[in-house]
Amino acid sequence: MTPLDYEFLRKLLKERSGLDLSSDKQYLVESRLIPLARRAGLPGIAELVAKIKGGSDALTSEVVEAMTTNETFFFRDKIPFDHLRETVLPELLTARAGRRALRIWSAASATGQEPYSIAMCLKEMGAALAGWRVEIIATDLSLGVLEKAKAGIFSQFEVQRGLPIQMLVKYFTQTGELWQINPDIRAMVQHRQLNLLQDFSHLGTFDVIFCRNVLIYFDQETKAGIFERLAKVLEPDGVLALGAAESVVGISDAFKPYPERRGLYRPNPAKAVRAGGGALSALKVVASAR
Ligand SMILES: C[S@@+](CC[C@H](N)C(=O)[O-])C[C@H]1O[C@@H](n2cnc3c(N)ncnc32)[C@H](O)[C@@H]1O
């Protein structure tokens, strides 16, 4: 690949998905895009770049999708899901007892293991959530992973990663070599395409946001912008969960670490700005959290 073609692709990927490739990732781009070029009947990357420059939107989307990393597994890192079960949901159950509604967003849901893990946590709460309106919105940039997530069908390998055997037996049905998550769990999750670089205020506000293992691919400025916008769609007493290698510290003051709960954050009351509203004083935020 020529340095010029690499620069073109780097810029394109940064603009379209936020992916921030360093100057030495040619091998990664080649390993993912040469097969794509061949499938499109093109000899190599030079022709792929030429076709994109010629204005092929479909090919551009395919390139962006091919460069996303969709690695995920059930109950990934375990700790955030333990916190969800043991701290976050019990607290929200009390705080939302009046409205009996919960909204949870899995903001880079990949093939669905994350939102379905959340759905299983909620299901495990049994009668405590009877009569509640619970929404889990799962979004991702990639249509390919969303299709798989919607189907809820996983290989033996996928269900062996992170999923306790009791949950496999309880919430999945085996068909041949594959396992499909049961309809009641599938129905708890709504899947939608969404690019985190674009406005997401139309999704409304959430009590919990899982935005894990996606910001790690973005540069500091992009991360900071997304944190600001996430804070606007999170309830003042809501919780943001990040990936094990991610943090807001040193990037944004829109969130504060949740005390003694590694990987969890709360909106910073001093910085709170609600979606569609102006800046709130810390006092007002505390009042609305009651
Ligand atoms: C590594 S997976 C993380 C999946 C899951 N959150 C987890 O932690 O296991 C990252 C996902 O982010 C998605 N993604 C990448 N860029 C995105 C963007 N700009 N907007 C929304 N999703 C994006 C990818 O398609 C991919 O499915």
Short mmCIF file of C-alpha atoms and ligand atoms in Angstrom, two decimals:
data_model
loop_
_atom_site.label_atom_id
_atom_site.label_comp_id
_atom_site.label_asym_id
_atom_site.label_seq_id
_atom_site.Cartn_x
_atom_site.Cartn_y
_atom_site.Cartn_z
CA MET A 1 0.00 0.00 0.00
CA THR A 2 1.40 3.42 -0.88
CA PRO A 3 1.84 6.00 1.92
CA LEU A 4 -0.72 8.21 0.15
CA ASP A 5 -3.36 5.46 0.05
CA TYR A 6 -2.71 4.73 3.74
CA GLU A 7 -3.13 8.41 4.64
CA PHE A 8 -6.37 8.56 2.65
CA LEU A 9 -7.76 5.51 4.47
CA ARG A 10 -6.60 6.75 7.87
CA LYS A 11 -8.39 10.05 7.37
CA LEU A 12 -11.53 8.37 6.04
CA LEU A 13 -11.72 5.99 9.01
CA LYS A 14 -11.16 8.78 11.52
CA GLU A 15 -13.96 10.84 9.99
CA ARG A 16 -16.46 8.02 9.56
CA SER A 17 -16.00 5.91 12.70
CA GLY A 18 -13.57 7.75 14.98
CA LEU A 19 -10.95 5.02 14.53
CA ASP A 20 -7.60 6.64 15.25
CA LEU A 21 -4.89 4.59 13.52
CA SER A 22 -1.26 5.35 14.28
CA SER A 23 1.14 5.75 11.37
CA ASP A 24 2.39 2.15 11.65
CA LYS A 25 -0.83 0.16 11.19
CA GLN A 26 -0.51 -0.54 7.46
CA TYR A 27 -0.39 -4.30 8.14
CA LEU A 28 -3.74 -4.13 9.95
CA VAL A 29 -5.38 -2.17 7.15
CA GLU A 30 -3.96 -4.54 4.53
CA SER A 31 -4.99 -7.68 6.40
CA ARG A 32 -8.59 -6.46 6.63
CA LEU A 33 -8.98 -4.62 3.32
CA ILE A 34 -7.19 -6.86 0.81
CA PRO A 35 -9.79 -9.65 1.31
CA LEU A 36 -12.55 -7.01 1.03
CA ALA A 37 -11.05 -5.66 -2.22
CA ARG A 38 -10.86 -9.18 -3.67
CA ARG A 39 -14.49 -9.89 -2.75
CA ALA A 40 -15.42 -6.66 -4.55
CA GLY A 41 -13.58 -7.93 -7.65
CA LEU A 42 -10.71 -5.47 -7.27
CA PRO A 43 -7.03 -6.46 -7.49
CA GLY A 44 -5.87 -4.54 -4.41
CA ILE A 45 -5.95 -1.54 -2.10
CA ALA A 46 -4.99 1.01 -4.80
CA GLU A 47 -8.10 0.11 -6.82
CA LEU A 48 -10.24 0.04 -3.66
CA VAL A 49 -9.10 3.57 -2.78
CA ALA A 50 -9.72 4.74 -6.35
CA LYS A 51 -13.28 3.36 -6.26
CA ILE A 52 -13.99 5.03 -2.92
CA LYS A 53 -12.62 8.33 -4.25
CA GLY A 54 -14.93 7.83 -7.24
CA GLY A 55 -17.87 7.97 -4.80
CA SER A 56 -18.89 4.44 -3.81
CA ASP A 57 -20.84 4.86 -0.56
CA ALA A 58 -21.51 1.14 -0.22
CA LEU A 59 -17.83 0.30 -0.48
CA THR A 60 -16.94 3.07 1.99
CA SER A 61 -19.35 1.58 4.55
CA GLU A 62 -17.86 -1.86 3.96
CA VAL A 63 -14.36 -0.49 4.56
CA VAL A 64 -15.46 1.22 7.79
CA GLU A 65 -17.18 -1.99 8.99
CA ALA A 66 -14.21 -4.15 8.06
CA MET A 67 -11.94 -1.99 10.20
CA THR A 68 -14.12 -2.17 13.34
CA THR A 69 -13.05 -4.59 16.06
CA ASN A 70 -16.09 -6.54 17.21
CA GLU A 71 -14.46 -8.63 19.90
CA THR A 72 -16.90 -9.22 22.78
CA PHE A 73 -18.13 -11.93 25.10
CA PHE A 74 -20.81 -12.57 27.70
CA PHE A 75 -20.28 -10.81 31.06
CA ARG A 76 -17.01 -9.37 29.76
CA ASP A 77 -14.68 -8.45 32.66
CA LYS A 78 -17.35 -9.74 35.09
CA ILE A 79 -16.88 -6.84 37.57
CA PRO A 80 -19.21 -4.29 35.86
CA PHE A 81 -21.97 -6.90 35.77
CA ASP A 82 -21.39 -7.76 39.45
CA HIS A 83 -21.67 -4.03 40.24
CA LEU A 84 -24.82 -3.82 38.12
CA ARG A 85 -26.45 -6.70 40.01
CA GLU A 86 -25.21 -5.86 43.49
CA THR A 87 -25.18 -2.05 43.59
CA VAL A 88 -26.54 -0.22 40.56
CA LEU A 89 -29.82 -2.07 40.03
CA PRO A 90 -30.76 -2.30 43.73
CA GLU A 91 -30.13 1.48 44.07
CA LEU A 92 -32.15 2.25 40.96
CA LEU A 93 -34.97 0.01 42.11
CA THR A 94 -35.35 2.28 45.12
CA ALA A 95 -34.74 5.54 43.25
CA ARG A 96 -37.22 4.67 40.46
CA ALA A 97 -39.88 3.02 42.65
CA GLY A 98 -42.29 5.84 41.75
CA ARG A 99 -41.99 5.70 37.98
CA ARG A 100 -41.21 1.94 37.79
CA ALA A 101 -39.24 2.34 34.59
CA LEU A 102 -35.61 1.75 33.67
CA ARG A 103 -33.72 2.60 30.49
CA ILE A 104 -30.34 1.02 29.79
CA TRP A 105 -28.12 1.65 26.77
CA SER A 106 -25.40 -0.62 25.45
CA ALA A 107 -23.66 1.95 23.26
CA ALA A 108 -21.34 -0.29 21.23
CA SER A 109 -23.16 -3.58 21.51
CA ALA A 110 -21.28 -5.56 18.83
CA THR A 111 -22.79 -9.04 18.39
CA GLY A 112 -25.11 -8.68 21.38
CA GLN A 113 -23.32 -10.45 24.22
CA GLU A 114 -23.20 -7.22 26.28
CA PRO A 115 -26.89 -6.21 26.05
CA TYR A 116 -27.99 -9.83 26.51
CA SER A 117 -25.77 -10.12 29.60
CA ILE A 118 -27.52 -7.01 30.95
CA ALA A 119 -30.92 -8.52 30.06
CA MET A 120 -30.05 -11.73 31.93
CA CYS A 121 -28.99 -9.70 35.00
CA LEU A 122 -32.38 -7.98 34.94
CA LYS A 123 -34.22 -11.25 34.43
CA GLU A 124 -32.40 -12.70 37.43
CA MET A 125 -33.96 -9.97 39.57
CA GLY A 126 -37.27 -11.78 39.09
CA ALA A 127 -40.25 -10.43 41.01
CA ALA A 128 -38.39 -7.26 42.05
CA LEU A 129 -38.95 -5.91 38.52
CA ALA A 130 -42.47 -7.30 38.02
CA GLY A 131 -44.66 -4.56 36.54
CA TRP A 132 -41.67 -2.38 35.59
CA ARG A 133 -41.11 -1.01 32.09
CA VAL A 134 -37.55 -1.96 31.25
CA GLU A 135 -35.90 -0.91 27.99
CA ILE A 136 -32.48 -2.05 26.83
CA ILE A 137 -31.31 -0.23 23.72
CA ALA A 138 -28.35 -1.82 21.92
CA THR A 139 -26.61 0.26 19.28
CA ASP A 140 -23.59 -0.21 17.07
CA LEU A 141 -22.11 1.35 13.96
CA SER A 142 -21.86 -1.96 12.16
CA LEU A 143 -24.99 -3.38 10.52
CA GLY A 144 -23.29 -6.78 10.22
CA VAL A 145 -22.89 -7.22 13.98
CA LEU A 146 -26.40 -5.87 14.64
CA GLU A 147 -27.89 -8.55 12.37
CA LYS A 148 -26.11 -11.25 14.33
CA ALA A 149 -27.12 -9.65 17.62
CA LYS A 150 -30.78 -9.53 16.59
CA ALA A 151 -30.78 -13.22 15.69
CA GLY A 152 -29.27 -14.01 19.10
CA ILE A 153 -27.57 -17.13 17.75
CA PHE A 154 -24.15 -18.01 19.14
CA SER A 155 -21.58 -20.74 18.54
CA GLN A 156 -20.43 -23.21 21.16
CA PHE A 157 -17.21 -21.18 21.43
CA GLU A 158 -19.14 -17.93 22.02
CA VAL A 159 -21.37 -19.36 24.76
CA GLN A 160 -18.33 -20.86 26.48
CA ARG A 161 -16.77 -17.40 26.88
CA GLY A 162 -17.95 -15.78 30.10
CA LEU A 163 -21.42 -17.29 30.28
CA PRO A 164 -22.04 -19.38 33.42
CA ILE A 165 -23.32 -22.84 32.48
CA GLN A 166 -26.49 -22.37 34.59
CA MET A 167 -27.36 -19.30 32.52
CA LEU A 168 -26.70 -21.15 29.27
CA VAL A 169 -29.11 -23.89 30.30
CA LYS A 170 -31.67 -21.43 31.63
CA TYR A 171 -31.71 -18.80 28.87
CA PHE A 172 -30.61 -20.54 25.65
CA THR A 173 -31.95 -23.25 23.36
CA GLN A 174 -29.57 -25.52 21.50
CA THR A 175 -30.09 -26.11 17.79
CA GLY A 176 -27.42 -28.41 16.42
CA GLU A 177 -24.05 -26.83 17.14
CA LEU A 178 -25.56 -23.41 17.85
CA TRP A 179 -27.33 -21.81 20.79
CA GLN A 180 -30.12 -19.25 20.47
CA ILE A 181 -30.99 -16.93 23.30
CA ASN A 182 -34.61 -17.45 24.33
CA PRO A 183 -37.32 -15.15 22.93
CA ASP A 184 -38.16 -13.55 26.30
CA ILE A 185 -34.55 -12.32 26.71
CA ARG A 186 -34.28 -11.36 23.03
CA ALA A 187 -37.48 -9.31 23.33
CA MET A 188 -35.94 -7.24 26.14
CA VAL A 189 -33.35 -5.74 23.76
CA GLN A 190 -33.98 -3.27 20.91
CA HIS A 191 -31.17 -3.11 18.35
CA ARG A 192 -30.46 0.04 16.32
CA GLN A 193 -27.66 1.33 14.15
CA LEU A 194 -25.95 4.37 15.64
CA ASN A 195 -22.63 6.07 15.10
CA LEU A 196 -21.31 7.53 18.36
CA LEU A 197 -19.69 10.36 16.39
CA GLN A 198 -23.16 11.59 15.51
CA ASP A 199 -25.89 13.12 17.65
CA PHE A 200 -27.63 10.58 19.88
CA SER A 201 -29.82 12.90 21.96
CA HIS A 202 -32.91 11.51 20.15
CA LEU A 203 -32.47 8.27 22.12
CA GLY A 204 -33.73 10.05 25.23
CA THR A 205 -32.22 9.74 28.70
CA PHE A 206 -30.88 6.62 30.39
CA ASP A 207 -30.40 5.30 33.89
CA VAL A 208 -27.41 3.17 32.91
CA ILE A 209 -25.06 3.41 29.94
CA PHE A 210 -22.57 0.70 29.05
CA CYS A 211 -20.05 2.25 26.63
CA ARG A 212 -17.29 -0.29 26.78
CA ASN A 213 -14.26 -1.10 24.67
CA VAL A 214 -15.04 1.33 21.88
CA LEU A 215 -13.65 4.69 23.03
CA ILE A 216 -10.27 3.00 23.31
CA TYR A 217 -10.01 3.26 19.51
CA PHE A 218 -10.63 7.02 19.44
CA ASP A 219 -8.33 9.99 20.05
CA GLN A 220 -8.58 12.12 23.21
CA GLU A 221 -10.60 14.88 21.60
CA THR A 222 -13.18 12.47 20.19
CA LYS A 223 -13.44 10.67 23.54
CA ALA A 224 -13.90 13.99 25.38
CA GLY A 225 -16.70 15.03 22.99
CA ILE A 226 -18.49 11.70 23.42
CA PHE A 227 -18.18 11.88 27.23
CA GLU A 228 -19.77 15.36 27.17
CA ARG A 229 -22.68 14.08 25.09
CA LEU A 230 -23.08 10.86 27.13
CA ALA A 231 -23.36 12.96 30.29
CA LYS A 232 -26.27 14.84 28.72
CA VAL A 233 -28.28 11.67 28.14
CA LEU A 234 -27.57 10.10 31.53
CA GLU A 235 -29.86 10.79 34.49
CA PRO A 236 -28.14 12.79 37.26
CA ASP A 237 -28.08 9.66 39.45
CA GLY A 238 -27.36 7.37 36.49
CA VAL A 239 -24.27 5.25 35.96
CA LEU A 240 -21.81 4.98 33.09
CA ALA A 241 -19.78 1.76 32.73
CA LEU A 242 -16.54 1.84 30.75
CA GLY A 243 -14.21 -0.96 29.65
CA ALA A 244 -11.40 -2.25 31.85
CA ALA A 245 -8.76 -0.23 29.93
CA GLU A 246 -10.87 2.94 29.69
CA SER A 247 -11.30 5.92 32.00
CA VAL A 248 -12.58 9.49 31.96
CA VAL A 249 -9.69 10.61 34.14
CA GLY A 250 -7.55 13.20 32.41
CA ILE A 251 -9.96 13.34 29.43
CA SER A 252 -13.21 14.84 30.64
CA ASP A 253 -14.71 16.19 33.84
CA ALA A 254 -18.26 15.41 32.70
CA PHE A 255 -18.14 12.30 34.93
CA LYS A 256 -16.76 11.41 38.33
CA PRO A 257 -15.63 7.91 39.35
CA TYR A 258 -18.30 6.04 41.28
CA PRO A 259 -16.72 5.52 44.71
CA GLU A 260 -15.22 2.06 45.15
CA ARG A 261 -16.75 0.70 41.96
CA ARG A 262 -13.96 0.39 39.42
CA GLY A 263 -15.06 1.14 35.85
CA LEU A 264 -18.25 2.94 36.89
CA TYR A 265 -18.86 6.69 36.69
CA ARG A 266 -21.59 9.16 37.61
CA PRO A 267 -22.34 12.48 35.93
CA ASN A 268 -20.38 15.27 37.56
CA PRO A 269 -23.08 17.48 39.16
CA ALA A 270 -20.86 20.54 38.81
CA LYS A 271 -20.81 20.04 35.03
CA ALA A 272 -24.33 18.76 34.45
CA VAL A 273 -26.14 19.86 31.32
CA ARG A 274 -29.30 17.94 30.49
CA ALA A 275 -30.26 16.97 26.95
CA GLY A 276 -32.30 19.80 25.48
CA GLY A 277 -31.74 22.01 28.51
CA GLY A 278 -29.32 24.59 29.78
CA ALA A 279 -26.65 24.21 32.41
CA LEU A 280 -28.00 23.16 35.78
CA SER A 281 -26.67 24.19 39.09
CA ALA A 282 -25.38 21.41 41.33
CA LEU A 283 -28.32 22.19 43.62
CA LYS A 284 -30.92 21.56 40.93
CA VAL A 285 -29.27 18.28 39.92
CA VAL A 286 -29.34 17.03 43.50
CA ALA A 287 -32.96 18.07 43.79
CA SER A 288 -33.98 16.27 40.58
CA ALA A 289 -32.15 13.15 41.71
CA ARG A 290 -34.41 12.87 44.74
C1 LIG B 1 -14.72 -4.22 20.77
S1 LIG B 1 -16.44 -4.05 20.46
C2 LIG B 1 -17.05 -3.81 22.10
C3 LIG B 1 -18.31 -4.60 22.36
C4 LIG B 1 -18.83 -4.55 23.80
N1 LIG B 1 -19.17 -3.19 24.19
C5 LIG B 1 -17.82 -5.14 24.76
O1 LIG B 1 -17.22 -4.40 25.53
O2 LIG B 1 -17.64 -6.35 24.74
C6 LIG B 1 -16.49 -2.41 19.77
C7 LIG B 1 -17.74 -2.13 18.96
O3 LIG B 1 -17.79 -0.73 18.72
C8 LIG B 1 -18.36 -0.53 17.44
N2 LIG B 1 -17.98 0.81 16.97
C9 LIG B 1 -16.81 1.23 16.47
N3 LIG B 1 -16.86 2.53 16.14
C10 LIG B 1 -18.12 2.96 16.47
C11 LIG B 1 -18.79 4.20 16.37
N4 LIG B 1 -18.19 5.29 15.87
N5 LIG B 1 -20.06 4.26 16.78
C12 LIG B 1 -20.69 3.17 17.30
N6 LIG B 1 -20.10 1.97 17.40
C13 LIG B 1 -18.83 1.85 17.00
C14 LIG B 1 -17.79 -1.66 16.60
O4 LIG B 1 -18.60 -1.91 15.47
C15 LIG B 1 -17.77 -2.80 17.59
O5 LIG B 1 -18.89 -3.63 17.47
#
